[in-house]
Tab-separated table of C-alpha atoms in Angstrom:
chain	number	residue	atom	x	y	z
A	1	GLU	CA	-51.962	40.159	-55.200
A	2	ALA	CA	-48.929	38.394	-53.711
A	3	GLN	CA	-48.907	39.049	-50.006
A	4	VAL	CA	-48.376	37.916	-46.452
A	5	THR	CA	-51.305	38.558	-44.153
A	6	GLN	CA	-51.331	38.616	-40.373
A	7	ASN	CA	-54.253	38.715	-37.983
A	8	PRO	CA	-54.992	40.440	-35.790
A	9	ARG	CA	-53.126	43.653	-36.521
A	10	TYR	CA	-53.552	44.928	-32.992
A	11	LEU	CA	-54.194	42.944	-29.833
A	12	ILE	CA	-54.372	43.872	-26.173
A	13	THR	CA	-54.615	40.938	-23.806
A	14	VAL	CA	-53.951	39.943	-20.208
A	15	THR	CA	-51.218	37.833	-18.717
A	16	GLY	CA	-51.803	34.107	-19.091
A	17	LYS	CA	-54.573	34.201	-21.691
A	18	LYS	CA	-53.585	31.989	-24.599
A	19	LEU	CA	-53.554	33.648	-27.988
A	20	THR	CA	-52.735	32.866	-31.612
A	21	VAL	CA	-51.498	35.238	-34.269
A	22	THR	CA	-52.190	33.883	-37.716
A	23	CYS	CA	-49.926	34.254	-40.738
A	24	SER	CA	-50.778	33.269	-44.269
A	25	GLN	CA	-48.976	33.666	-47.587
A	26	ASN	CA	-50.331	33.124	-51.095
A	27	MET	CA	-47.009	32.802	-52.935
A	28	ASN	CA	-46.362	29.090	-52.361
A	29	HIS	CA	-43.193	29.929	-50.444
A	30	GLU	CA	-41.374	27.176	-48.590
A	31	TYR	CA	-39.639	29.328	-45.999
A	32	MET	CA	-41.458	31.252	-43.293
A	33	SER	CA	-40.317	33.064	-40.159
A	34	TRP	CA	-41.637	34.931	-37.156
A	35	TYR	CA	-39.834	37.964	-35.739
A	36	ARG	CA	-40.361	40.340	-32.894
A	37	GLN	CA	-39.253	43.951	-33.084
A	38	ASP	CA	-38.414	45.914	-29.963
A	39	PRO	CA	-36.948	49.431	-29.701
A	40	GLY	CA	-33.166	49.372	-29.671
A	41	LEU	CA	-33.046	45.626	-30.368
A	42	GLY	CA	-33.980	45.456	-34.031
A	43	LEU	CA	-35.715	42.325	-35.288
A	44	ARG	CA	-35.110	39.028	-33.611
A	45	GLN	CA	-36.109	35.720	-35.132
A	46	ILE	CA	-38.437	33.647	-32.966
A	47	TYR	CA	-39.035	30.543	-35.093
A	48	TYR	CA	-38.663	29.578	-38.694
A	49	SER	CA	-39.925	26.859	-40.986
A	50	MET	CA	-38.173	25.469	-44.024
A	51	ASN	CA	-41.153	23.403	-45.189
A	52	VAL	CA	-44.372	21.789	-44.042
A	53	GLU	CA	-43.898	20.060	-40.683
A	54	VAL	CA	-40.322	21.413	-40.451
A	55	THR	CA	-39.819	24.119	-37.828
A	56	ASP	CA	-36.859	25.230	-35.768
A	57	LYS	CA	-35.938	27.768	-33.129
A	58	GLY	CA	-34.579	31.180	-33.878
A	59	ASP	CA	-32.843	33.387	-31.355
A	60	VAL	CA	-35.732	34.041	-28.957
A	61	PRO	CA	-38.113	31.044	-28.956
A	62	GLU	CA	-38.934	30.937	-25.231
A	63	GLY	CA	-42.628	31.400	-24.562
A	64	TYR	CA	-43.703	30.802	-28.165
A	65	LYS	CA	-44.904	27.866	-30.231
A	66	VAL	CA	-45.458	27.483	-33.953
A	67	SER	CA	-46.844	24.896	-36.331
A	68	ARG	CA	-46.670	24.388	-40.082
A	69	LYS	CA	-49.375	21.952	-41.095
A	70	GLU	CA	-49.988	23.627	-44.435
A	71	LYS	CA	-47.555	25.402	-46.683
A	72	ARG	CA	-49.424	28.694	-46.645
A	73	ASN	CA	-50.023	29.047	-42.891
A	74	PHE	CA	-47.601	29.552	-40.026
A	75	PRO	CA	-49.415	30.562	-36.817
A	76	LEU	CA	-47.610	31.893	-33.757
A	77	ILE	CA	-48.986	30.674	-30.440
A	78	LEU	CA	-48.427	32.244	-27.048
A	79	GLU	CA	-49.661	29.662	-24.523
A	80	SER	CA	-49.315	31.933	-21.490
A	81	PRO	CA	-48.427	35.484	-22.553
A	82	SER	CA	-46.424	37.680	-20.213
A	83	PRO	CA	-45.799	41.447	-20.281
A	84	ASN	CA	-42.271	40.934	-21.646
A	85	GLN	CA	-43.872	39.580	-24.822
A	86	THR	CA	-45.362	42.981	-25.550
A	87	SER	CA	-43.874	43.751	-28.939
A	88	LEU	CA	-44.381	44.239	-32.651
A	89	TYR	CA	-44.485	40.898	-34.438
A	90	PHE	CA	-43.732	40.226	-38.087
A	91	CYS	CA	-44.298	37.138	-40.172
A	92	ALA	CA	-42.260	36.704	-43.350
A	93	SER	CA	-42.032	34.228	-46.197
A	94	SER	CA	-39.424	33.497	-48.842
A	95	PRO	CA	-39.226	31.266	-51.918
A	96	GLY	CA	-35.759	29.987	-51.066
A	97	THR	CA	-32.703	30.314	-48.907
A	98	ILE	CA	-31.405	33.446	-50.548
A	99	GLY	CA	-34.689	34.761	-51.826
A	100	GLU	CA	-36.189	38.010	-50.739
A	101	GLN	CA	-38.254	37.850	-47.584
A	102	TYR	CA	-41.791	39.175	-47.946
A	103	PHE	CA	-43.024	40.603	-44.688
A	104	GLY	CA	-46.523	40.866	-43.330
A	105	PRO	CA	-47.843	44.194	-42.046
A	106	GLY	CA	-47.045	43.432	-38.413
A	107	THR	CA	-49.088	42.696	-35.293
A	108	ARG	CA	-48.854	45.038	-32.348
A	109	LEU	CA	-49.322	42.937	-29.183
A	110	THR	CA	-49.730	44.393	-25.710
A	111	VAL	CA	-49.838	42.085	-22.692
A	112	THR	CA	-50.991	43.693	-19.441
B	1	ALA	CA	-22.602	34.823	-30.240
B	2	GLN	CA	-23.136	35.615	-33.879
B	3	THR	CA	-23.947	39.305	-34.182
B	4	VAL	CA	-24.704	42.082	-36.632
B	5	THR	CA	-23.690	45.551	-35.444
B	6	GLN	CA	-24.993	48.885	-36.656
B	7	SER	CA	-23.058	51.488	-34.724
B	8	GLN	CA	-25.021	54.525	-35.943
B	9	PRO	CA	-28.423	54.747	-34.228
B	10	GLU	CA	-29.298	57.809	-36.272
B	11	MET	CA	-27.982	59.600	-39.359
B	12	SER	CA	-29.008	62.713	-41.242
B	13	VAL	CA	-28.440	63.671	-44.862
B	14	GLN	CA	-29.399	66.614	-47.014
B	15	GLU	CA	-31.679	65.914	-49.918
B	16	ALA	CA	-29.671	65.044	-53.064
B	17	GLU	CA	-26.547	64.270	-51.030
B	18	THR	CA	-24.899	60.910	-50.377
B	19	VAL	CA	-24.923	59.015	-47.095
B	20	THR	CA	-23.299	55.782	-45.952
B	21	LEU	CA	-24.737	53.506	-43.276
B	22	SER	CA	-22.320	51.120	-41.624
B	23	CYS	CA	-22.742	47.485	-40.669
B	24	THR	CA	-20.321	44.913	-39.326
B	25	TYR	CA	-21.021	41.280	-38.591
B	26	ASP	CA	-19.521	38.279	-36.963
B	27	THR	CA	-19.314	34.841	-38.532
B	28	SER	CA	-16.837	32.024	-38.803
B	29	GLU	CA	-18.449	30.651	-41.951
B	30	SER	CA	-17.530	31.449	-45.549
B	31	ASP	CA	-21.006	30.901	-47.007
B	32	TYR	CA	-23.651	33.448	-46.046
B	33	TYR	CA	-25.801	36.270	-47.382
B	34	LEU	CA	-26.163	39.887	-46.366
B	35	PHE	CA	-29.130	42.200	-46.738
B	36	TRP	CA	-30.253	45.743	-46.143
B	37	TYR	CA	-33.921	46.230	-45.331
B	38	LYS	CA	-35.795	49.515	-45.125
B	39	GLN	CA	-38.646	50.177	-42.714
B	40	PRO	CA	-40.537	53.425	-43.407
B	41	PRO	CA	-43.037	54.865	-40.897
B	42	SER	CA	-45.672	52.507	-42.322
B	43	ARG	CA	-43.691	49.697	-40.586
B	44	GLN	CA	-43.584	47.657	-43.797
B	45	MET	CA	-40.231	45.892	-44.237
B	46	ILE	CA	-38.788	46.329	-47.726
B	47	LEU	CA	-35.689	44.677	-49.179
B	48	VAL	CA	-33.228	47.277	-50.433
B	49	ILE	CA	-30.265	45.211	-51.568
B	50	ARG	CA	-28.730	41.760	-51.211
B	51	GLN	CA	-25.132	40.493	-51.362
B	52	GLU	CA	-23.908	36.916	-51.622
B	53	ALA	CA	-20.696	36.476	-49.646
B	54	TYR	CA	-19.038	34.416	-52.385
B	55	LYS	CA	-19.413	37.289	-54.853
B	56	GLN	CA	-16.617	39.828	-54.733
B	57	GLN	CA	-18.478	42.384	-56.812
B	58	ASN	CA	-20.443	44.874	-54.763
B	59	ALA	CA	-24.193	44.794	-55.310
B	60	THR	CA	-25.947	47.839	-56.771
B	61	GLU	CA	-29.625	48.705	-57.083
B	62	ASN	CA	-30.210	52.091	-58.699
B	63	ARG	CA	-29.209	54.714	-56.114
B	64	PHE	CA	-28.290	52.067	-53.529
B	65	SER	CA	-24.943	50.308	-53.458
B	66	VAL	CA	-22.916	48.386	-50.911
B	67	ASN	CA	-19.279	48.271	-49.955
B	68	PHE	CA	-18.688	44.646	-49.011
B	69	GLN	CA	-15.370	43.991	-47.302
B	70	LYS	CA	-15.378	40.276	-46.542
B	71	ALA	CA	-12.087	40.125	-44.673
B	72	ALA	CA	-13.123	43.023	-42.468
B	73	LYS	CA	-16.672	41.634	-42.135
B	74	SER	CA	-18.079	44.985	-43.138
B	75	PHE	CA	-21.178	45.663	-45.256
B	76	SER	CA	-21.994	49.354	-45.611
B	77	LEU	CA	-24.889	50.830	-47.581
B	78	LYS	CA	-24.409	53.927	-49.702
B	79	ILE	CA	-27.441	55.955	-50.753
B	80	SER	CA	-26.755	58.424	-53.526
B	81	ASP	CA	-28.912	61.411	-54.466
B	82	SER	CA	-30.922	61.017	-51.250
B	83	GLN	CA	-34.648	61.623	-51.525
B	84	LEU	CA	-37.254	62.477	-48.896
B	85	GLY	CA	-38.749	59.029	-49.408
B	86	ASP	CA	-35.510	57.446	-48.235
B	87	ALA	CA	-36.249	58.534	-44.665
B	88	ALA	CA	-36.719	55.304	-42.717
B	89	MET	CA	-35.137	52.796	-40.371
B	90	TYR	CA	-32.527	50.700	-42.136
B	91	PHE	CA	-31.642	47.242	-40.915
B	92	CYS	CA	-28.623	45.198	-41.881
B	93	ALA	CA	-29.150	41.434	-41.735
B	94	ARG	CA	-27.167	38.247	-42.213
B	95	LEU	CA	-28.518	34.867	-43.274
B	96	GLY	CA	-26.622	31.658	-43.118
B	97	GLY	CA	-23.323	30.817	-41.605
B	98	PHE	CA	-25.218	27.909	-40.072
B	99	ARG	CA	-25.441	24.941	-42.394
B	100	GLY	CA	-28.885	23.434	-42.812
B	101	THR	CA	-30.628	26.264	-40.987
B	102	TYR	CA	-32.447	29.448	-41.924
B	103	LYS	CA	-31.305	31.758	-39.154
B	104	TYR	CA	-31.521	35.467	-39.781
B	105	ILE	CA	-29.636	37.887	-37.577
B	106	PHE	CA	-30.619	41.556	-37.779
B	107	GLY	CA	-28.790	44.620	-36.550
B	108	THR	CA	-30.422	47.135	-34.247
B	109	GLY	CA	-31.083	49.582	-37.067
B	110	THR	CA	-30.098	53.073	-38.183
B	111	ARG	CA	-32.719	55.776	-38.417
B	112	LEU	CA	-32.090	57.921	-41.485
B	113	LYS	CA	-33.447	61.444	-41.633
B	114	VAL	CA	-33.482	63.286	-44.942
B	115	LEU	CA	-33.406	67.076	-44.672
B	116	ALA	CA	-35.092	69.186	-47.334
């Protein structure tokens, strides 16, 4: 089944404890993105990748890191999480610039 | 700043009726793409419809159609014969307008309630 998977789905952590949210797609898509969704703010793009080893900042990259060493994986790293990074996070992939984005199921992160 | 504006935080429609969700956007580019995404209570994001800015013809997908007014930078979504399953958050989004990048800008969403 074609899909985007994210792990974990739910995470509660403490301020400053490094964490990684994994994202993997099995559709051989070149484009991948990370978003955060907050009430009243919609989805905001954190980082995107247009191919392996090619990443760039979205609108809200501060406090996040990403890597794209393999085509299928695009992990999101929070080196020192803070409470303002409490949010719902989505990973998405797409076969091309104008192709449909396929979204993962979301990761609910709470930083205390 | 490049923005996408959805001015209706919440809308309601009777089952089988028609509803229109509004979206306006800001860009100085001529080449970009516009989307409507649906997010039901399951939180899954689902593409509803897509419009290429260079195409003058409005996109249509079954009961969903758009009214794309390029000069006015307006991209509204019309849902005909509304069904209970249409109840969801709807997000308007713009891609492009930045050459060589893959920047998506989403609106803040409109929550659609469908009344039986």
